[in-house]
């Protein structure tokens, strides 16, 4: 019920839902694996019973249908990828968001050149302080 409601909301927003069915309708326990991928145990519910997960194709098909989407049987992984590519390639492309930006030309070299020029002026022309700078005693020098 909640999934159907969400699917309808998605359709109203222009969102298509692709559902992929994985597993079997008979069901199987959910394995808990270690870091090497070995099965250590199976998922248990609050009563200590092993949880069995089953593929519910009808619900997945219903969700996809209500959201103007597609249901894909996920038994063969390579087929799933091909089907998704085909669906996406056939979908009508719409612009979702566009951003405009200006490509500014770097102008830092002018400021760098001015800084180097002022540095040379300081080094070569103002090496000796003038008398009036000494009188101001800007650098707290002992006279």
JSON list of N, CA and C in Angstrom, two decimals, residues 33-67:
[
{"chain": "A", "resi": 33, "resn": "UNK", "atom": "N", "xyz": [27.46, -13.18, 6.02]},
{"chain": "A", "resi": 33, "resn": "UNK", "atom": "CA", "xyz": [28.79, -13.63, 5.59]},
{"chain": "A", "resi": 33, "resn": "UNK", "atom": "C", "xyz": [29.89, -12.88, 6.34]},
{"chain": "A", "resi": 34, "resn": "UNK", "atom": "N", "xyz": [31.05, -13.54, 6.42]},
{"chain": "A", "resi": 34, "resn": "UNK", "atom": "CA", "xyz": [32.22, -12.88, 7.01]},
{"chain": "A", "resi": 34, "resn": "UNK", "atom": "C", "xyz": [32.95, -12.09, 5.93]},
{"chain": "A", "resi": 35, "resn": "UNK", "atom": "N", "xyz": [34.10, -11.51, 6.29]},
{"chain": "A", "resi": 35, "resn": "UNK", "atom": "CA", "xyz": [34.83, -10.66, 5.35]},
{"chain": "A", "resi": 35, "resn": "UNK", "atom": "C", "xyz": [35.38, -11.42, 4.14]},
{"chain": "A", "resi": 36, "resn": "UNK", "atom": "N", "xyz": [35.52, -12.75, 4.25]},
{"chain": "A", "resi": 36, "resn": "UNK", "atom": "CA", "xyz": [35.99, -13.56, 3.13]},
{"chain": "A", "resi": 36, "resn": "UNK", "atom": "C", "xyz": [34.83, -14.08, 2.28]},
{"chain": "A", "resi": 37, "resn": "UNK", "atom": "N", "xyz": [33.60, -13.76, 2.66]},
{"chain": "A", "resi": 37, "resn": "UNK", "atom": "CA", "xyz": [32.44, -14.18, 1.89]},
{"chain": "A", "resi": 37, "resn": "UNK", "atom": "C", "xyz": [31.88, -15.54, 2.30]},
{"chain": "A", "resi": 38, "resn": "UNK", "atom": "N", "xyz": [32.39, -16.10, 3.37]},
{"chain": "A", "resi": 38, "resn": "UNK", "atom": "CA", "xyz": [31.87, -17.40, 3.84]},
{"chain": "A", "resi": 38, "resn": "UNK", "atom": "C", "xyz": [30.61, -17.17, 4.66]},
{"chain": "A", "resi": 39, "resn": "UNK", "atom": "N", "xyz": [29.64, -18.05, 4.48]},
{"chain": "A", "resi": 39, "resn": "UNK", "atom": "CA", "xyz": [28.38, -17.95, 5.22]},
{"chain": "A", "resi": 39, "resn": "UNK", "atom": "C", "xyz": [28.63, -18.37, 6.67]},
{"chain": "A", "resi": 40, "resn": "UNK", "atom": "N", "xyz": [28.35, -17.45, 7.58]},
{"chain": "A", "resi": 40, "resn": "UNK", "atom": "CA", "xyz": [28.54, -17.72, 9.00]},
{"chain": "A", "resi": 40, "resn": "UNK", "atom": "C", "xyz": [27.24, -18.16, 9.67]},
{"chain": "A", "resi": 41, "resn": "UNK", "atom": "N", "xyz": [26.13, -17.57, 9.20]},
{"chain": "A", "resi": 41, "resn": "UNK", "atom": "CA", "xyz": [24.83, -17.86, 9.79]},
{"chain": "A", "resi": 41, "resn": "UNK", "atom": "C", "xyz": [23.77, -17.31, 8.85]},
{"chain": "A", "resi": 42, "resn": "UNK", "atom": "N", "xyz": [22.53, -17.35, 9.29]},
{"chain": "A", "resi": 42, "resn": "UNK", "atom": "CA", "xyz": [21.42, -16.78, 8.52]},
{"chain": "A", "resi": 42, "resn": "UNK", "atom": "C", "xyz": [20.67, -15.77, 9.38]},
{"chain": "A", "resi": 43, "resn": "UNK", "atom": "N", "xyz": [20.13, -14.76, 8.74]},
{"chain": "A", "resi": 43, "resn": "UNK", "atom": "CA", "xyz": [19.42, -13.70, 9.45]},
{"chain": "A", "resi": 43, "resn": "UNK", "atom": "C", "xyz": [18.23, -14.29, 10.21]},
{"chain": "A", "resi": 44, "resn": "UNK", "atom": "N", "xyz": [18.06, -13.82, 11.44]},
{"chain": "A", "resi": 44, "resn": "UNK", "atom": "CA", "xyz": [16.96, -14.30, 12.31]},
{"chain": "A", "resi": 44, "resn": "UNK", "atom": "C", "xyz": [16.04, -13.14, 12.64]},
{"chain": "A", "resi": 45, "resn": "UNK", "atom": "N", "xyz": [14.77, -13.46, 12.90]},
{"chain": "A", "resi": 45, "resn": "UNK", "atom": "CA", "xyz": [13.83, -12.43, 13.33]},
{"chain": "A", "resi": 45, "resn": "UNK", "atom": "C", "xyz": [13.88, -12.32, 14.86]},
{"chain": "A", "resi": 46, "resn": "UNK", "atom": "N", "xyz": [12.99, -11.49, 15.42]},
{"chain": "A", "resi": 46, "resn": "UNK", "atom": "CA", "xyz": [13.00, -11.26, 16.88]},
{"chain": "A", "resi": 46, "resn": "UNK", "atom": "C", "xyz": [12.66, -12.52, 17.68]},
{"chain": "A", "resi": 47, "resn": "UNK", "atom": "N", "xyz": [12.05, -13.51, 17.03]},
{"chain": "A", "resi": 47, "resn": "UNK", "atom": "CA", "xyz": [11.71, -14.77, 17.71]},
{"chain": "A", "resi": 47, "resn": "UNK", "atom": "C", "xyz": [12.79, -15.83, 17.53]},
{"chain": "A", "resi": 48, "resn": "UNK", "atom": "N", "xyz": [13.87, -15.49, 16.84]},
{"chain": "A", "resi": 48, "resn": "UNK", "atom": "CA", "xyz": [14.94, -16.45, 16.62]},
{"chain": "A", "resi": 48, "resn": "UNK", "atom": "C", "xyz": [14.72, -17.34, 15.41]},
{"chain": "A", "resi": 49, "resn": "UNK", "atom": "N", "xyz": [13.66, -17.08, 14.65]},
{"chain": "A", "resi": 49, "resn": "UNK", "atom": "CA", "xyz": [13.37, -17.87, 13.45]},
{"chain": "A", "resi": 49, "resn": "UNK", "atom": "C", "xyz": [14.17, -17.33, 12.27]},
{"chain": "A", "resi": 50, "resn": "UNK", "atom": "N", "xyz": [14.62, -18.23, 11.41]},
{"chain": "A", "resi": 50, "resn": "UNK", "atom": "CA", "xyz": [15.35, -17.83, 10.21]},
{"chain": "A", "resi": 50, "resn": "UNK", "atom": "C", "xyz": [14.42, -17.07, 9.27]},
{"chain": "A", "resi": 51, "resn": "UNK", "atom": "N", "xyz": [14.88, -15.92, 8.80]},
{"chain": "A", "resi": 51, "resn": "UNK", "atom": "CA", "xyz": [14.08, -15.08, 7.90]},
{"chain": "A", "resi": 51, "resn": "UNK", "atom": "C", "xyz": [14.21, -15.64, 6.48]},
{"chain": "A", "resi": 52, "resn": "UNK", "atom": "N", "xyz": [13.07, -15.82, 5.84]},
{"chain": "A", "resi": 52, "resn": "UNK", "atom": "CA", "xyz": [13.03, -16.30, 4.45]},
{"chain": "A", "resi": 52, "resn": "UNK", "atom": "C", "xyz": [12.56, -15.14, 3.58]},
{"chain": "A", "resi": 53, "resn": "UNK", "atom": "N", "xyz": [13.35, -14.82, 2.56]},
{"chain": "A", "resi": 53, "resn": "UNK", "atom": "CA", "xyz": [12.97, -13.75, 1.64]},
{"chain": "A", "resi": 53, "resn": "UNK", "atom": "C", "xyz": [12.48, -14.37, 0.34]},
{"chain": "A", "resi": 54, "resn": "UNK", "atom": "N", "xyz": [11.37, -13.84, -0.17]},
{"chain": "A", "resi": 54, "resn": "UNK", "atom": "CA", "xyz": [10.77, -14.38, -1.40]},
{"chain": "A", "resi": 54, "resn": "UNK", "atom": "C", "xyz": [10.58, -13.26, -2.40]},
{"chain": "A", "resi": 55, "resn": "UNK", "atom": "N", "xyz": [10.75, -13.60, -3.66]},
{"chain": "A", "resi": 55, "resn": "UNK", "atom": "CA", "xyz": [10.52, -12.66, -4.75]},
{"chain": "A", "resi": 55, "resn": "UNK", "atom": "C", "xyz": [9.02, -12.49, -4.93]},
{"chain": "A", "resi": 56, "resn": "UNK", "atom": "N", "xyz": [8.55, -11.25, -4.85]},
{"chain": "A", "resi": 56, "resn": "UNK", "atom": "CA", "xyz": [7.13, -10.93, -5.05]},
{"chain": "A", "resi": 56, "resn": "UNK", "atom": "C", "xyz": [7.00, -10.13, -6.35]},
{"chain": "A", "resi": 57, "resn": "UNK", "atom": "N", "xyz": [6.98, -10.86, -7.46]},
{"chain": "A", "resi": 57, "resn": "UNK", "atom": "CA", "xyz": [6.95, -10.21, -8.77]},
{"chain": "A", "resi": 57, "resn": "UNK", "atom": "C", "xyz": [5.72, -9.34, -8.97]},
{"chain": "A", "resi": 58, "resn": "UNK", "atom": "N", "xyz": [4.60, -9.77, -8.46]},
{"chain": "A", "resi": 58, "resn": "UNK", "atom": "CA", "xyz": [3.36, -9.01, -8.67]},
{"chain": "A", "resi": 58, "resn": "UNK", "atom": "C", "xyz": [3.45, -7.62, -8.06]},
{"chain": "A", "resi": 59, "resn": "UNK", "atom": "N", "xyz": [4.00, -7.53, -6.86]},
{"chain": "A", "resi": 59, "resn": "UNK", "atom": "CA", "xyz": [4.16, -6.22, -6.21]},
{"chain": "A", "resi": 59, "resn": "UNK", "atom": "C", "xyz": [5.13, -5.35, -7.00]},
{"chain": "A", "resi": 60, "resn": "UNK", "atom": "N", "xyz": [6.24, -5.92, -7.43]},
{"chain": "A", "resi": 60, "resn": "UNK", "atom": "CA", "xyz": [7.23, -5.16, -8.20]},
{"chain": "A", "resi": 60, "resn": "UNK", "atom": "C", "xyz": [6.64, -4.68, -9.53]},
{"chain": "A", "resi": 61, "resn": "UNK", "atom": "N", "xyz": [5.88, -5.55, -10.18]},
{"chain": "A", "resi": 61, "resn": "UNK", "atom": "CA", "xyz": [5.24, -5.16, -11.45]},
{"chain": "A", "resi": 61, "resn": "UNK", "atom": "C", "xyz": [4.23, -4.05, -11.22]},
{"chain": "A", "resi": 62, "resn": "UNK", "atom": "N", "xyz": [3.48, -4.15, -10.12]},
{"chain": "A", "resi": 62, "resn": "UNK", "atom": "CA", "xyz": [2.47, -3.14, -9.79]},
{"chain": "A", "resi": 62, "resn": "UNK", "atom": "C", "xyz": [3.13, -1.79, -9.53]},
{"chain": "A", "resi": 63, "resn": "UNK", "atom": "N", "xyz": [4.22, -1.79, -8.77]},
{"chain": "A", "resi": 63, "resn": "UNK", "atom": "CA", "xyz": [4.93, -0.53, -8.48]},
{"chain": "A", "resi": 63, "resn": "UNK", "atom": "C", "xyz": [5.43, 0.09, -9.77]},
{"chain": "A", "resi": 64, "resn": "UNK", "atom": "N", "xyz": [6.04, -0.72, -10.63]},
{"chain": "A", "resi": 64, "resn": "UNK", "atom": "CA", "xyz": [6.57, -0.22, -11.90]},
{"chain": "A", "resi": 64, "resn": "UNK", "atom": "C", "xyz": [5.45, 0.33, -12.77]},
{"chain": "A", "resi": 65, "resn": "UNK", "atom": "N", "xyz": [4.34, -0.37, -12.82]},
{"chain": "A", "resi": 65, "resn": "UNK", "atom": "CA", "xyz": [3.20, 0.05, -13.64]},
{"chain": "A", "resi": 65, "resn": "UNK", "atom": "C", "xyz": [2.61, 1.37, -13.14]},
{"chain": "A", "resi": 66, "resn": "UNK", "atom": "N", "xyz": [2.45, 1.50, -11.83]},
{"chain": "A", "resi": 66, "resn": "UNK", "atom": "CA", "xyz": [1.87, 2.71, -11.25]},
{"chain": "A", "resi": 66, "resn": "UNK", "atom": "C", "xyz": [2.78, 3.92, -11.42]},
{"chain": "A", "resi": 67, "resn": "UNK", "atom": "N", "xyz": [4.09, 3.69, -11.55]},
{"chain": "A", "resi": 67, "resn": "UNK", "atom": "CA", "xyz": [5.03, 4.80, -11.71]},
{"chain": "A", "resi": 67, "resn": "UNK", "atom": "C", "xyz": [5.45, 4.99, -13.16]}
]
